[in-house]
Amino acid sequence: MAVNTSADTPLPVGQVSRLIGGWIDRLGAVWVEGQITQLSRRPGAGVVFLTLRDPSHDISVGVTCYRQVFDAVADVVSEGARVVVHAKPEWYAPRGQLSLRAAEIRPVGVGELLARLEQLKKSLAAEGLFAAERKKPLPFLPQLIGLVCGRASAAERDVLENARHRWPAVRFEVRNVPVQGVHAVPQVVQAVKELDAHEEVDVIVVARGGGSVEDLLPFSDEQLVRTVAECRTPVVSAIGHEPDTPLLDYVADLRASTPTDAAKKVVPDVGEELEKVRGLRDRARRCAHAFVEREERGLAHALARPCMEDPHRMVDERADHVASLTDRSRRTLGHLLDRADSELSHTHARVVALSPAATLRRGYAVLQKDDGHVVRAPEEVAEGEPLRARVAEGEFAVRVATAGERAVEQAGQQDRQGQRKRRGRQGTPGTVETQGTPGTQGTSGTQGTQEVDA
């Protein structure tokens, strides 16, 4: 509905903006096709900003959508992709700006096909068919290689020629099949199964030259992917060129960027291997020579030691040392024995000198009563009491003299002394009489008269 205005009754900008917003709201949600020229995905932001352009009329419009809407096609949609957007026009009144609020985004043409492949890829990956632990190692030198490729194709020629150039003795079991079209998938699957059942085939190579996305679709087929995943023989995928990545590349045990690269990865180069063998042989020879030389030096060093040059030298030195210690021990023991003998002799002499027997041998006697008591003082005996006198050579009985007997004995002694004096004056030998006194003299006392030659 038109609005009546004039120069005298103009409408404010805000009102005009609100009217435009109302008219746009009545348009409702529409499907819009265009090409993405700008894409802004800020980390952490919940909204994604796009610029959708019509290349034919050079017209662009801004598009906003929630992150979950864009994440559904994020793997196959990027700048330059053509998409169909289901969106509702929105008018931002403060800035007077028109934009589209997208509720769904769909790729157009190849983009839609890539979206389906991406969904299949996620589904197969979730099953674990692309897991690294499922990959089987390739044999170092395969005796028989199974090759699945197109008939008389450049891929077949590249694989055969490069493999035989690297290892002339290599053998191939070739299966020629269609590599595009409606019959490609079943025949490729059948060829892979036949080669996997072949007992002599060590590795299988599936090769095809480059092409468009549609041409390479058979190698992203789910049936082929599952067949390769079930193979007991290692499978090498060599499809297209480096940028081409069909699903077969993910499930295969090894991905080669081109058929030529597959031949290089499957078959070792005979020249390189011979060079490695020569290098290893030279290295082993050097290691052996170095080991022998090191051991020879060690042996020479060991033989140069004095104990090895003259083995008896150490024994002789030890013998001299032992002899020296033996002589020293003998001398020491002799000195100890001499000193001990000297000490024993002195001790023996002291014991002999202090023994009662020695005292008796010097002329002393020991007087004992009948009860064995030793007489030590005259008061211990009575006149006429019998005693026993012990001397060095034995013992004999004695008696204590009485007073009369002592007087007679004293008179006799005086007579004998007078006779000795007269004989002495006449020059004739005589005897000297010694008068004893009654009693005892301890252990050295004697009783009676003892005569000795003058």
Tab-separated table of C-alpha atoms in Angstrom:
chain	number	residue	atom	x	y	z
A	1	MET	CA	0.000	0.000	0.000
A	2	ALA	CA	1.382	3.384	-1.068
A	3	VAL	CA	2.113	6.053	1.529
A	4	ASN	CA	1.119	9.641	0.837
A	5	THR	CA	3.987	12.037	1.487
A	6	SER	CA	5.062	15.477	0.372
A	7	ALA	CA	7.821	17.934	0.939
A	8	ASP	CA	5.765	19.435	3.680
A	9	THR	CA	4.865	16.096	5.279
A	10	PRO	CA	7.897	13.852	4.891
A	11	LEU	CA	8.337	10.525	6.745
A	12	PRO	CA	11.134	10.071	9.277
A	13	VAL	CA	13.927	7.686	8.343
A	14	GLY	CA	13.037	5.314	11.151
A	15	GLN	CA	9.458	5.044	9.952
A	16	VAL	CA	10.560	4.391	6.389
A	17	SER	CA	12.947	1.705	7.644
A	18	ARG	CA	10.151	0.085	9.630
A	19	LEU	CA	7.841	0.155	6.618
A	20	ILE	CA	10.500	-1.520	4.466
A	21	GLY	CA	11.002	-4.144	7.158
A	22	GLY	CA	7.279	-4.842	7.232
A	23	TRP	CA	7.088	-5.227	3.447
A	24	ILE	CA	10.123	-7.639	3.512
A	25	ASP	CA	8.624	-9.710	6.317
A	26	ARG	CA	5.575	-10.361	4.153
A	27	LEU	CA	7.859	-11.988	1.539
A	28	GLY	CA	8.368	-15.102	3.716
A	29	ALA	CA	11.029	-17.822	3.355
A	30	VAL	CA	12.411	-18.437	-0.156
A	31	TRP	CA	14.932	-20.763	-1.854
A	32	VAL	CA	17.881	-18.780	-3.235
A	33	GLU	CA	20.683	-20.055	-5.484
A	34	GLY	CA	24.056	-18.361	-5.725
A	35	GLN	CA	27.813	-18.611	-5.351
A	36	ILE	CA	29.606	-18.115	-2.040
A	37	THR	CA	32.146	-15.299	-2.432
A	38	GLN	CA	32.953	-14.577	1.205
A	39	LEU	CA	32.863	-16.897	4.190
A	40	SER	CA	33.486	-15.847	7.787
A	41	ARG	CA	33.602	-18.469	10.556
A	42	ARG	CA	34.892	-16.875	13.736
A	43	PRO	CA	36.129	-19.284	16.415
A	44	GLY	CA	33.652	-19.539	19.248
A	45	ALA	CA	30.980	-17.530	17.434
A	46	GLY	CA	27.546	-19.108	17.092
A	47	VAL	CA	26.765	-17.369	13.772
A	48	VAL	CA	28.416	-17.811	10.338
A	49	PHE	CA	28.423	-14.940	7.814
A	50	LEU	CA	28.269	-15.567	4.032
A	51	THR	CA	28.050	-13.414	0.946
A	52	LEU	CA	25.894	-14.964	-1.788
A	53	ARG	CA	26.487	-13.614	-5.286
A	54	ASP	CA	24.685	-13.945	-8.613
A	55	PRO	CA	27.507	-14.127	-11.193
A	56	SER	CA	25.134	-13.390	-14.081
A	57	HIS	CA	23.929	-10.038	-12.758
A	58	ASP	CA	26.797	-9.126	-10.414
A	59	ILE	CA	24.479	-8.810	-7.431
A	60	SER	CA	25.346	-9.919	-3.894
A	61	VAL	CA	23.419	-10.290	-0.681
A	62	GLY	CA	24.565	-11.120	2.851
A	63	VAL	CA	23.530	-14.382	4.474
A	64	THR	CA	23.686	-15.371	8.141
A	65	CYS	CA	23.067	-18.769	9.658
A	66	TYR	CA	23.639	-20.597	12.889
A	67	ARG	CA	26.836	-22.633	13.158
A	68	GLN	CA	25.018	-25.976	13.302
A	69	VAL	CA	23.317	-25.184	9.984
A	70	PHE	CA	26.636	-24.554	8.254
A	71	ASP	CA	28.499	-27.438	9.959
A	72	ALA	CA	26.216	-29.920	8.155
A	73	VAL	CA	27.857	-28.962	4.808
A	74	ALA	CA	31.132	-27.450	6.010
A	75	ASP	CA	33.202	-30.325	4.590
A	76	VAL	CA	31.986	-29.820	1.013
A	77	VAL	CA	31.187	-26.100	0.925
A	78	SER	CA	33.814	-23.383	0.680
A	79	GLU	CA	34.307	-20.044	-1.064
A	80	GLY	CA	33.410	-20.333	-4.770
A	81	ALA	CA	30.933	-23.181	-4.272
A	82	ARG	CA	27.403	-22.918	-5.668
A	83	VAL	CA	24.700	-23.561	-3.106
A	84	VAL	CA	20.922	-23.421	-2.700
A	85	VAL	CA	19.871	-21.671	0.489
A	86	HIS	CA	16.471	-21.810	2.179
A	87	ALA	CA	16.326	-18.452	3.914
A	88	LYS	CA	14.001	-15.715	5.161
A	89	PRO	CA	14.783	-12.095	4.206
A	90	GLU	CA	15.471	-9.821	7.164
A	91	TRP	CA	15.738	-6.045	7.340
A	92	TYR	CA	18.162	-4.564	9.875
A	93	ALA	CA	16.461	-1.220	10.590
A	94	PRO	CA	19.299	0.571	12.455
A	95	ARG	CA	21.595	0.287	9.424
A	96	GLY	CA	19.030	-0.072	6.685
A	97	GLN	CA	20.631	-3.368	5.588
A	98	LEU	CA	19.004	-6.394	3.913
A	99	SER	CA	20.203	-9.927	4.670
A	100	LEU	CA	19.019	-13.510	4.504
A	101	ARG	CA	18.650	-15.739	7.570
A	102	ALA	CA	19.444	-19.256	6.255
A	103	ALA	CA	17.727	-22.299	7.772
A	104	GLU	CA	19.234	-24.866	5.349
A	105	ILE	CA	22.130	-24.940	2.881
A	106	ARG	CA	22.489	-27.485	0.077
A	107	PRO	CA	25.388	-27.871	-2.371
A	108	VAL	CA	24.505	-27.697	-6.038
A	109	GLY	CA	25.692	-30.302	-8.642
A	110	VAL	CA	29.130	-31.679	-7.714
A	111	GLY	CA	28.836	-30.143	-4.308
A	112	GLU	CA	25.800	-32.261	-3.544
A	113	LEU	CA	27.648	-35.347	-4.742
A	114	LEU	CA	30.638	-34.528	-2.542
A	115	ALA	CA	28.286	-34.045	0.390
A	116	ARG	CA	26.913	-37.573	-0.044
A	117	LEU	CA	30.459	-38.953	-0.320
A	118	GLU	CA	31.448	-37.118	2.831
A	119	GLN	CA	28.531	-38.608	4.721
A	120	LEU	CA	29.470	-42.093	3.474
A	121	LYS	CA	33.073	-41.452	4.497
A	122	LYS	CA	32.005	-40.519	8.028
A	123	SER	CA	29.796	-43.591	8.274
A	124	LEU	CA	32.562	-45.984	7.146
A	125	ALA	CA	35.123	-44.283	9.392
A	126	ALA	CA	32.784	-44.716	12.352
A	127	GLU	CA	32.804	-48.467	11.648
A	128	GLY	CA	36.593	-48.479	11.889
A	129	LEU	CA	37.272	-49.431	8.249
A	130	PHE	CA	39.825	-46.603	7.914
A	131	ALA	CA	41.634	-47.302	11.209
A	132	ALA	CA	45.443	-47.389	11.010
A	133	GLU	CA	45.689	-50.599	13.057
A	134	ARG	CA	43.847	-52.469	10.279
A	135	LYS	CA	46.530	-51.639	7.724
A	136	LYS	CA	48.632	-54.619	6.621
A	137	PRO	CA	52.328	-54.174	5.808
A	138	LEU	CA	53.500	-54.749	2.230
A	139	PRO	CA	56.025	-57.515	1.510
A	140	PHE	CA	59.561	-56.353	0.829
A	141	LEU	CA	59.887	-58.203	-2.484
A	142	PRO	CA	56.565	-59.528	-3.838
A	143	GLN	CA	56.954	-62.561	-6.105
A	144	LEU	CA	53.594	-62.017	-7.835
A	145	ILE	CA	51.665	-58.728	-8.008
A	146	GLY	CA	47.964	-58.559	-8.802
A	147	LEU	CA	47.019	-55.547	-10.962
A	148	VAL	CA	43.449	-54.290	-11.517
A	149	CYS	CA	43.289	-51.609	-14.226
A	150	GLY	CA	41.677	-50.617	-17.511
A	151	ARG	CA	42.558	-52.469	-20.699
A	152	ALA	CA	45.561	-50.971	-22.560
A	153	SER	CA	45.459	-47.990	-20.207
A	154	ALA	CA	48.264	-45.591	-19.352
A	155	ALA	CA	47.955	-46.679	-15.714
A	156	GLU	CA	48.696	-50.316	-16.669
A	157	ARG	CA	51.685	-49.291	-18.752
A	158	ASP	CA	53.092	-47.049	-16.029
A	159	VAL	CA	52.851	-49.743	-13.357
A	160	LEU	CA	54.320	-52.551	-15.500
A	161	GLU	CA	57.166	-50.568	-17.016
A	162	ASN	CA	58.262	-48.866	-13.803
A	163	ALA	CA	58.049	-52.069	-11.785
A	164	ARG	CA	60.080	-54.104	-14.310
A	165	HIS	CA	62.587	-51.292	-14.640
A	166	ARG	CA	63.147	-51.386	-10.866
A	167	TRP	CA	63.109	-55.202	-10.550
A	168	PRO	CA	63.246	-57.088	-13.877
A	169	ALA	CA	62.275	-60.433	-12.303
A	170	VAL	CA	58.936	-59.211	-10.957
A	171	ARG	CA	55.772	-60.997	-12.193
A	172	PHE	CA	52.215	-59.633	-12.590
A	173	GLU	CA	48.748	-61.142	-12.589
A	174	VAL	CA	46.694	-58.542	-14.526
A	175	ARG	CA	42.912	-58.170	-14.493
A	176	ASN	CA	41.592	-55.707	-17.101
A	177	VAL	CA	38.207	-54.265	-16.123
A	178	PRO	CA	36.136	-51.145	-16.885
A	179	VAL	CA	37.233	-48.323	-14.583
A	180	GLN	CA	34.198	-46.042	-15.094
A	181	GLY	CA	30.554	-46.441	-15.951
A	182	VAL	CA	27.794	-48.608	-14.581
A	183	HIS	CA	29.723	-51.883	-15.004
A	184	ALA	CA	32.919	-50.677	-13.321
A	185	VAL	CA	32.054	-51.424	-9.679
A	186	PRO	CA	30.935	-55.088	-9.989
A	187	GLN	CA	33.837	-56.026	-12.262
A	188	VAL	CA	36.455	-54.284	-10.092
A	189	VAL	CA	35.003	-56.031	-7.022
A	190	GLN	CA	35.122	-59.398	-8.823
A	191	ALA	CA	38.741	-58.839	-9.946
A	192	VAL	CA	39.845	-57.916	-6.410
A	193	LYS	CA	38.178	-61.021	-4.977
A	194	GLU	CA	39.847	-63.281	-7.575
A	195	LEU	CA	43.306	-61.875	-6.891
A	196	ASP	CA	42.769	-62.072	-3.139
A	197	ALA	CA	41.908	-65.768	-3.475
A	198	HIS	CA	45.032	-66.413	-5.580
A	199	GLU	CA	47.577	-68.158	-3.323
A	200	GLU	CA	50.676	-66.734	-5.041
A	201	VAL	CA	49.592	-63.085	-5.160
A	202	ASP	CA	51.488	-61.103	-2.514
A	203	VAL	CA	49.971	-57.657	-3.069
A	204	ILE	CA	47.094	-56.162	-5.125
A	205	VAL	CA	47.315	-52.820	-6.942
A	206	VAL	CA	44.138	-51.039	-8.076
A	207	ALA	CA	45.192	-48.380	-10.593
A	208	ARG	CA	43.448	-45.783	-12.726
A	209	GLY	CA	44.493	-42.563	-14.416
A	210	GLY	CA	43.124	-39.121	-13.602
A	211	GLY	CA	39.609	-37.899	-14.332
A	212	SER	CA	36.718	-35.840	-13.052
A	213	VAL	CA	34.902	-36.468	-9.820
A	214	GLU	CA	32.164	-38.318	-11.688
A	215	ASP	CA	34.742	-40.535	-13.451
A	216	LEU	CA	36.307	-41.584	-10.149
A	217	LEU	CA	32.993	-42.341	-8.420
A	218	PRO	CA	33.273	-46.166	-8.831
A	219	PHE	CA	36.300	-46.134	-6.528
A	220	SER	CA	34.237	-44.475	-3.782
A	221	ASP	CA	31.499	-47.107	-3.958
A	222	GLU	CA	30.590	-48.636	-0.610
A	223	GLN	CA	30.610	-52.204	-1.986
A	224	LEU	CA	34.157	-51.822	-3.309
A	225	VAL	CA	35.334	-50.222	-0.070
A	226	ARG	CA	33.961	-53.090	2.023
A	227	THR	CA	35.455	-55.689	-0.347
A	228	VAL	CA	38.909	-54.167	-0.014
A	229	ALA	CA	38.502	-53.980	3.793
A	230	GLU	CA	37.843	-57.754	3.878
A	231	CYS	CA	40.896	-58.704	1.742
A	232	ARG	CA	43.598	-60.796	3.419
A	233	THR	CA	46.128	-59.591	0.813
A	234	PRO	CA	47.550	-56.049	1.150
A	235	VAL	CA	45.873	-53.629	-1.287
A	236	VAL	CA	47.478	-50.522	-2.815
A	237	SER	CA	45.238	-47.735	-4.139
A	238	ALA	CA	46.634	-45.772	-7.113
A	239	ILE	CA	43.643	-43.762	-8.368
A	240	GLY	CA	43.965	-40.516	-10.315
A	241	HIS	CA	46.466	-37.849	-9.369
A	242	GLU	CA	47.688	-36.385	-6.097
A	243	PRO	CA	44.574	-34.191	-5.385
A	244	ASP	CA	42.166	-37.078	-6.076
A	245	THR	CA	41.150	-38.922	-2.895
A	246	PRO	CA	38.394	-41.486	-3.475
A	247	LEU	CA	37.251	-43.542	-0.492
A	248	LEU	CA	39.374	-46.454	-1.736
A	249	ASP	CA	42.454	-44.456	-0.689
A	250	TYR	CA	41.295	-44.483	2.942
A	251	VAL	CA	40.520	-48.198	3.218
A	252	ALA	CA	43.550	-49.437	1.242
A	253	ASP	CA	46.643	-50.593	3.133
A	254	LEU	CA	48.763	-48.088	1.191
A	255	ARG	CA	47.827	-45.020	-0.875
A	256	ALA	CA	49.908	-44.109	-3.910
A	257	SER	CA	49.476	-40.678	-5.458
A	258	THR	CA	49.770	-42.062	-9.037
A	259	PRO	CA	50.155	-45.459	-10.732
A	260	THR	CA	53.853	-44.700	-11.217
A	261	ASP	CA	54.191	-43.997	-7.505
A	262	ALA	CA	52.465	-47.320	-6.780
A	263	ALA	CA	55.101	-49.215	-8.806
A	264	LYS	CA	57.861	-47.458	-6.851
A	265	LYS	CA	56.291	-48.250	-3.482
A	266	VAL	CA	55.462	-51.884	-4.227
A	267	VAL	CA	58.659	-53.019	-5.996
A	268	PRO	CA	62.120	-52.199	-4.617
A	269	ASP	CA	64.768	-50.821	-6.967
A	270	VAL	CA	67.384	-53.477	-7.682
A	271	GLY	CA	70.129	-50.860	-8.104
A	272	GLU	CA	69.267	-49.197	-4.809
A	273	GLU	CA	69.082	-52.545	-3.017
A	274	LEU	CA	72.448	-53.633	-4.439
A	275	GLU	CA	73.911	-50.335	-3.319
A	276	LYS	CA	72.439	-50.886	0.136
A	277	VAL	CA	73.906	-54.402	0.207
A	278	ARG	CA	77.320	-53.041	-0.784
A	279	GLY	CA	77.042	-50.321	1.810
A	280	LEU	CA	76.042	-52.817	4.494
A	281	ARG	CA	78.829	-55.188	3.431
A	282	ASP	CA	81.395	-52.374	3.603
A	283	ARG	CA	80.023	-51.274	6.939
A	284	ALA	CA	80.169	-54.841	8.265
A	285	ARG	CA	83.727	-55.198	6.976
A	286	ARG	CA	84.761	-51.936	8.639
A	287	CYS	CA	83.070	-52.956	11.865
A	288	ALA	CA	84.794	-56.366	11.772
A	289	HIS	CA	88.201	-54.810	11.047
A	290	ALA	CA	87.702	-52.209	13.753
A	291	PHE	CA	86.684	-54.935	16.207
A	292	VAL	CA	89.702	-57.101	15.345
A	293	GLU	CA	92.064	-54.122	15.572
A	294	ARG	CA	90.573	-53.069	18.895
A	295	GLU	CA	90.909	-56.584	20.261
A	296	GLU	CA	94.490	-56.835	18.948
A	297	ARG	CA	95.361	-53.588	20.680
A	298	GLY	CA	93.752	-54.827	23.845
A	299	LEU	CA	95.641	-58.140	23.591
A	300	ALA	CA	98.940	-56.354	22.939
A	301	HIS	CA	98.302	-54.053	25.885
A	302	ALA	CA	97.525	-57.049	28.080
A	303	LEU	CA	100.615	-58.931	26.920
A	304	ALA	CA	102.768	-55.859	27.560
A	305	ARG	CA	101.942	-55.912	31.247
A	306	PRO	CA	104.821	-57.170	33.466
A	307	CYS	CA	102.763	-60.034	34.853
A	308	MET	CA	102.182	-61.359	31.345
A	309	GLU	CA	105.729	-60.819	30.069
A	310	ASP	CA	107.247	-62.666	33.068
A	311	PRO	CA	104.509	-64.629	34.831
A	312	HIS	CA	106.966	-66.027	37.422
A	313	ARG	CA	108.130	-62.588	38.433
A	314	MET	CA	105.223	-61.994	40.734
A	315	VAL	CA	105.630	-65.487	42.227
A	316	ASP	CA	109.348	-64.855	42.812
A	317	GLU	CA	108.610	-61.485	44.397
A	318	ARG	CA	106.015	-63.071	46.615
A	319	ALA	CA	108.446	-65.932	47.448
A	320	ASP	CA	111.118	-63.420	48.499
A	321	HIS	CA	108.551	-61.585	50.557
A	322	VAL	CA	107.387	-64.835	52.153
A	323	ALA	CA	111.015	-65.847	52.899
A	324	SER	CA	111.671	-62.436	54.443
A	325	LEU	CA	108.565	-62.738	56.581
A	326	THR	CA	109.558	-66.307	57.551
A	327	ASP	CA	113.066	-65.189	58.638
A	328	ARG	CA	111.610	-62.269	60.489
A	329	SER	CA	109.115	-64.511	62.247
A	330	ARG	CA	111.876	-66.981	63.135
A	331	ARG	CA	114.023	-64.213	64.582
A	332	THR	CA	111.122	-62.755	66.457
A	333	LEU	CA	110.104	-66.157	67.788
A	334	GLY	CA	113.759	-66.889	68.746
A	335	HIS	CA	114.005	-63.606	70.604
A	336	LEU	CA	110.737	-64.326	72.358
A	337	LEU	CA	111.905	-67.824	73.304
A	338	ASP	CA	115.305	-66.542	74.480
A	339	ARG	CA	113.679	-63.874	76.570
A	340	ALA	CA	111.170	-66.363	77.948
A	341	ASP	CA	114.014	-68.827	78.714
A	342	SER	CA	115.999	-66.110	80.439
A	343	GLU	CA	112.973	-65.047	82.438
A	344	LEU	CA	112.281	-68.694	83.300
A	345	SER	CA	115.924	-69.231	84.397
A	346	HIS	CA	115.836	-66.159	86.599
A	347	THR	CA	112.507	-67.191	88.032
A	348	HIS	CA	113.797	-70.709	88.643
A	349	ALA	CA	116.912	-69.339	90.307
A	350	ARG	CA	114.811	-67.123	92.548
A	351	VAL	CA	112.492	-70.004	93.380
A	352	VAL	CA	115.461	-72.287	94.141
A	353	ALA	CA	117.106	-69.608	96.217
A	354	LEU	CA	113.950	-69.019	98.196
A	355	SER	CA	112.960	-72.686	98.561
A	356	PRO	CA	113.263	-74.412	102.001
A	357	ALA	CA	115.306	-77.228	100.443
A	358	ALA	CA	118.050	-74.781	99.483
A	359	THR	CA	118.099	-73.426	102.988
A	360	LEU	CA	118.465	-76.932	104.346
A	361	ARG	CA	121.342	-77.654	101.932
A	362	ARG	CA	123.214	-74.704	103.383
A	363	GLY	CA	123.366	-76.568	106.734
A	364	TYR	CA	120.174	-75.484	108.437
A	365	ALA	CA	117.748	-77.887	110.046
A	366	VAL	CA	114.046	-77.717	110.927
A	367	LEU	CA	112.954	-78.937	114.359
A	368	GLN	CA	109.482	-80.357	114.663
A	369	LYS	CA	107.514	-81.727	117.573
A	370	ASP	CA	105.788	-85.054	117.473
A	371	ASP	CA	102.637	-83.370	116.218
A	372	GLY	CA	104.544	-81.815	113.272
A	373	HIS	CA	104.585	-78.307	114.790
A	374	VAL	CA	107.756	-76.406	113.853
A	375	VAL	CA	109.779	-75.089	116.746
A	376	ARG	CA	110.420	-71.377	116.344
A	377	ALA	CA	111.412	-70.292	119.889
A	378	PRO	CA	113.154	-71.949	122.863
A	379	GLU	CA	110.124	-71.354	125.023
A	380	GLU	CA	108.117	-73.771	122.872
A	381	VAL	CA	110.115	-76.860	124.100
A	382	ALA	CA	110.752	-78.425	127.494
A	383	GLU	CA	113.853	-80.122	128.898
A	384	GLY	CA	114.103	-83.736	127.806
A	385	GLU	CA	111.334	-83.289	125.162
A	386	PRO	CA	112.025	-85.468	122.058
A	387	LEU	CA	112.121	-83.623	118.729
A	388	ARG	CA	112.609	-84.543	115.054
A	389	ALA	CA	115.294	-82.681	113.073
A	390	ARG	CA	114.884	-82.377	109.268
A	391	VAL	CA	118.005	-81.718	107.165
A	392	ALA	CA	118.657	-81.611	103.399
A	393	GLU	CA	119.313	-85.348	103.131
A	394	GLY	CA	116.693	-86.626	105.570
A	395	GLU	CA	115.698	-86.408	109.226
A	396	PHE	CA	116.695	-87.801	112.667
A	397	ALA	CA	115.507	-87.696	116.273
A	398	VAL	CA	116.921	-85.354	118.914
A	399	ARG	CA	116.116	-84.517	122.518
A	400	VAL	CA	116.243	-81.278	124.481
A	401	ALA	CA	119.152	-81.487	126.975
A	402	THR	CA	118.582	-81.034	130.694
A	403	ALA	CA	120.461	-78.477	132.835
A	404	GLY	CA	122.970	-81.076	134.111
A	405	GLU	CA	123.650	-82.346	130.640
A	406	ARG	CA	124.288	-78.809	129.448
A	407	ALA	CA	126.781	-78.189	132.240
A	408	VAL	CA	128.677	-81.391	131.452
A	409	GLU	CA	128.623	-80.489	127.792
A	410	GLN	CA	129.970	-77.008	128.491
A	411	ALA	CA	132.838	-78.430	130.614
A	412	GLY	CA	133.732	-80.853	127.858
A	413	GLN	CA	133.738	-78.056	125.328
A	414	GLN	CA	136.044	-75.980	127.475
A	415	ASP	CA	138.491	-78.946	127.732
A	416	ARG	CA	138.475	-79.440	124.035
A	417	GLN	CA	139.107	-75.772	123.419
A	418	GLY	CA	142.081	-75.854	125.787
A	419	GLN	CA	143.516	-78.849	123.979
A	420	ARG	CA	143.185	-77.112	120.656
A	421	LYS	CA	144.988	-74.049	121.958
A	422	ARG	CA	147.886	-76.181	123.314
A	423	ARG	CA	148.162	-78.096	120.049
A	424	GLY	CA	148.095	-74.807	118.231
A	425	ARG	CA	151.040	-73.545	120.253
A	426	GLN	CA	152.896	-76.797	119.609
A	427	GLY	CA	152.154	-76.544	115.845
A	428	THR	CA	150.144	-79.733	115.678
A	429	PRO	CA	146.711	-79.914	114.146
A	430	GLY	CA	143.782	-80.406	116.443
A	431	THR	CA	140.076	-79.789	116.622
A	432	VAL	CA	138.043	-76.726	117.566
A	433	GLU	CA	134.979	-77.476	119.681
A	434	THR	CA	131.897	-75.385	119.437
A	435	GLN	CA	129.487	-75.503	122.313
A	436	GLY	CA	125.920	-75.359	121.351
A	437	THR	CA	123.200	-73.902	123.447
A	438	PRO	CA	120.029	-75.695	124.292
A	439	GLY	CA	116.950	-74.687	122.402
A	440	THR	CA	116.159	-74.014	118.744
A	441	GLN	CA	116.923	-71.293	116.195
A	442	GLY	CA	113.653	-71.116	114.146
A	443	THR	CA	113.913	-73.104	111.012
A	444	SER	CA	117.711	-72.652	110.983
A	445	GLY	CA	118.554	-73.556	114.617
A	446	THR	CA	120.568	-76.707	115.686
A	447	GLN	CA	120.903	-78.516	119.051
A	448	GLY	CA	123.903	-80.305	120.530
A	449	THR	CA	127.608	-79.959	120.024
A	450	GLN	CA	128.973	-79.774	116.499
A	451	GLU	CA	132.601	-80.363	115.931
A	452	VAL	CA	134.449	-79.099	112.934
A	453	ASP	CA	138.114	-79.518	111.933
A	454	ALA	CA	140.246	-76.481	112.796
